[in-house]
Amino acid sequence: MNRTLTALVLIAATFGSAAAHADNHGDARAVYPSSPTSQLTRAEVLADLKIYQESGLAAAERLYSEAGLDTPQLHAARARYAQLRQGERYATLVTQIAQRTGEPVRAHRGA
């Protein structure tokens, strides 16, 4: 019985302390402001991800992060990514994704 009472007192003290701690910090949003709004639409982000994967850059960067080797394949993948990102493939993907998700389509701006 004594152990049970002690445990209950400790639990109550823990919860009380947590509640008081939370009250002392006020609104967490005031302490941690939200991140700035993205300049890209969801369709643009998803199209960029697709280009990143198609170019081979995702796999090349994964290998680079694991092995730490800056290879010619990594440089070639970066060049392919940049070319695809600036080209018609990216614009087409953005349009397709936006139409599928119901987003308004913005004019292709490039990156």
Tab-separated table of C-alpha atoms in Angstrom:
chain	number	residue	atom	x	y	z
A	1	MET	CA	0.000	0.000	0.000
A	2	ASN	CA	2.811	2.393	0.914
A	3	ARG	CA	4.570	1.742	-2.415
A	4	THR	CA	1.373	2.336	-4.338
A	5	LEU	CA	0.798	5.623	-2.577
A	6	THR	CA	4.392	6.698	-3.216
A	7	ALA	CA	4.068	5.805	-6.893
A	8	LEU	CA	0.840	7.777	-7.221
A	9	VAL	CA	2.417	10.805	-5.548
A	10	LEU	CA	5.402	10.632	-7.927
A	11	ILE	CA	3.121	10.347	-10.970
A	12	ALA	CA	0.994	13.274	-9.810
A	13	ALA	CA	4.102	15.348	-9.153
A	14	THR	CA	5.460	14.538	-12.602
A	15	PHE	CA	2.254	15.547	-14.364
A	16	GLY	CA	1.926	18.673	-12.241
A	17	SER	CA	5.483	19.667	-13.030
A	18	ALA	CA	4.954	19.102	-16.737
A	19	ALA	CA	1.804	21.215	-16.730
A	20	ALA	CA	3.515	24.047	-14.856
A	21	HIS	CA	6.478	23.834	-17.231
A	22	ALA	CA	4.158	24.109	-20.221
A	23	ASP	CA	2.387	27.114	-18.716
A	24	ASN	CA	5.697	28.897	-18.174
A	25	HIS	CA	6.563	28.630	-21.860
A	26	GLY	CA	3.313	30.010	-23.227
A	27	ASP	CA	2.480	29.504	-26.855
A	28	ALA	CA	5.049	27.334	-28.633
A	29	ARG	CA	4.263	29.127	-31.906
A	30	ALA	CA	5.692	32.314	-30.426
A	31	VAL	CA	8.927	30.510	-29.580
A	32	TYR	CA	9.160	28.522	-32.820
A	33	PRO	CA	7.811	30.601	-35.692
A	34	SER	CA	6.627	28.701	-38.734
A	35	SER	CA	8.931	28.282	-41.679
A	36	PRO	CA	8.530	30.672	-44.583
A	37	THR	CA	6.020	29.774	-47.259
A	38	SER	CA	7.513	27.918	-50.203
A	39	GLN	CA	7.705	29.685	-53.526
A	40	LEU	CA	7.030	26.387	-55.336
A	41	THR	CA	3.713	24.713	-55.899
A	42	ARG	CA	3.157	21.099	-54.899
A	43	ALA	CA	3.259	20.140	-58.591
A	44	GLU	CA	6.629	21.863	-59.011
A	45	VAL	CA	8.075	20.075	-55.989
A	46	LEU	CA	6.824	16.669	-57.158
A	47	ALA	CA	8.090	17.301	-60.701
A	48	ASP	CA	11.482	18.298	-59.310
A	49	LEU	CA	11.619	15.090	-57.272
A	50	LYS	CA	10.823	13.048	-60.382
A	51	ILE	CA	13.560	14.823	-62.366
A	52	TYR	CA	15.996	14.279	-59.478
A	53	GLN	CA	15.278	10.548	-59.579
A	54	GLU	CA	15.236	10.249	-63.396
A	55	SER	CA	18.558	12.037	-63.781
A	56	GLY	CA	20.299	9.502	-61.550
A	57	LEU	CA	21.277	12.252	-59.130
A	58	ALA	CA	19.379	10.684	-56.231
A	59	ALA	CA	21.322	7.422	-56.551
A	60	ALA	CA	24.646	9.187	-57.199
A	61	GLU	CA	24.254	11.421	-54.124
A	62	ARG	CA	23.272	8.446	-51.993
A	63	LEU	CA	26.468	6.665	-53.071
A	64	TYR	CA	28.465	9.829	-52.436
A	65	SER	CA	27.052	10.180	-48.920
A	66	GLU	CA	27.817	6.537	-48.114
A	67	ALA	CA	31.285	6.287	-49.665
A	68	GLY	CA	32.359	9.921	-49.739
A	69	LEU	CA	33.583	9.586	-53.310
A	70	ASP	CA	33.162	12.491	-55.707
A	71	THR	CA	32.893	10.503	-58.943
A	72	PRO	CA	32.496	11.392	-62.611
A	73	GLN	CA	29.069	9.707	-62.390
A	74	LEU	CA	28.020	12.222	-59.734
A	75	HIS	CA	29.095	15.142	-61.916
A	76	ALA	CA	27.310	13.640	-64.937
A	77	ALA	CA	24.130	13.117	-62.891
A	78	ARG	CA	24.250	16.734	-61.703
A	79	ALA	CA	24.546	17.917	-65.305
A	80	ARG	CA	21.632	15.665	-66.397
A	81	TYR	CA	19.521	16.959	-63.530
A	82	ALA	CA	20.218	20.599	-64.439
A	83	GLN	CA	19.418	19.921	-68.096
A	84	LEU	CA	16.172	18.099	-67.299
A	85	ARG	CA	15.167	20.708	-64.718
A	86	GLN	CA	15.501	23.526	-67.245
A	87	GLY	CA	13.928	21.609	-70.100
A	88	GLU	CA	10.549	20.662	-71.434
A	89	ARG	CA	10.387	17.448	-69.369
A	90	TYR	CA	10.091	19.416	-66.140
A	91	ALA	CA	7.416	21.735	-67.554
A	92	THR	CA	5.444	18.757	-68.839
A	93	LEU	CA	5.615	17.000	-65.476
A	94	VAL	CA	4.480	20.131	-63.635
A	95	THR	CA	1.481	20.467	-65.944
A	96	GLN	CA	0.547	16.783	-65.667
A	97	ILE	CA	0.818	16.746	-61.875
A	98	ALA	CA	-1.065	20.027	-61.483
A	99	GLN	CA	-3.900	18.760	-63.665
A	100	ARG	CA	-4.032	15.477	-61.735
A	101	THR	CA	-4.137	17.226	-58.349
A	102	GLY	CA	-6.400	20.074	-59.430
A	103	GLU	CA	-3.812	22.802	-58.845
A	104	PRO	CA	-3.726	25.858	-61.071
A	105	VAL	CA	-0.903	25.614	-63.588
A	106	ARG	CA	1.609	28.447	-63.456
A	107	ALA	CA	3.726	29.425	-66.415
A	108	HIS	CA	7.038	27.545	-66.425
A	109	ARG	CA	9.646	29.750	-64.797
A	110	GLY	CA	12.664	27.478	-64.815
A	111	ALA	CA	14.856	27.228	-61.760
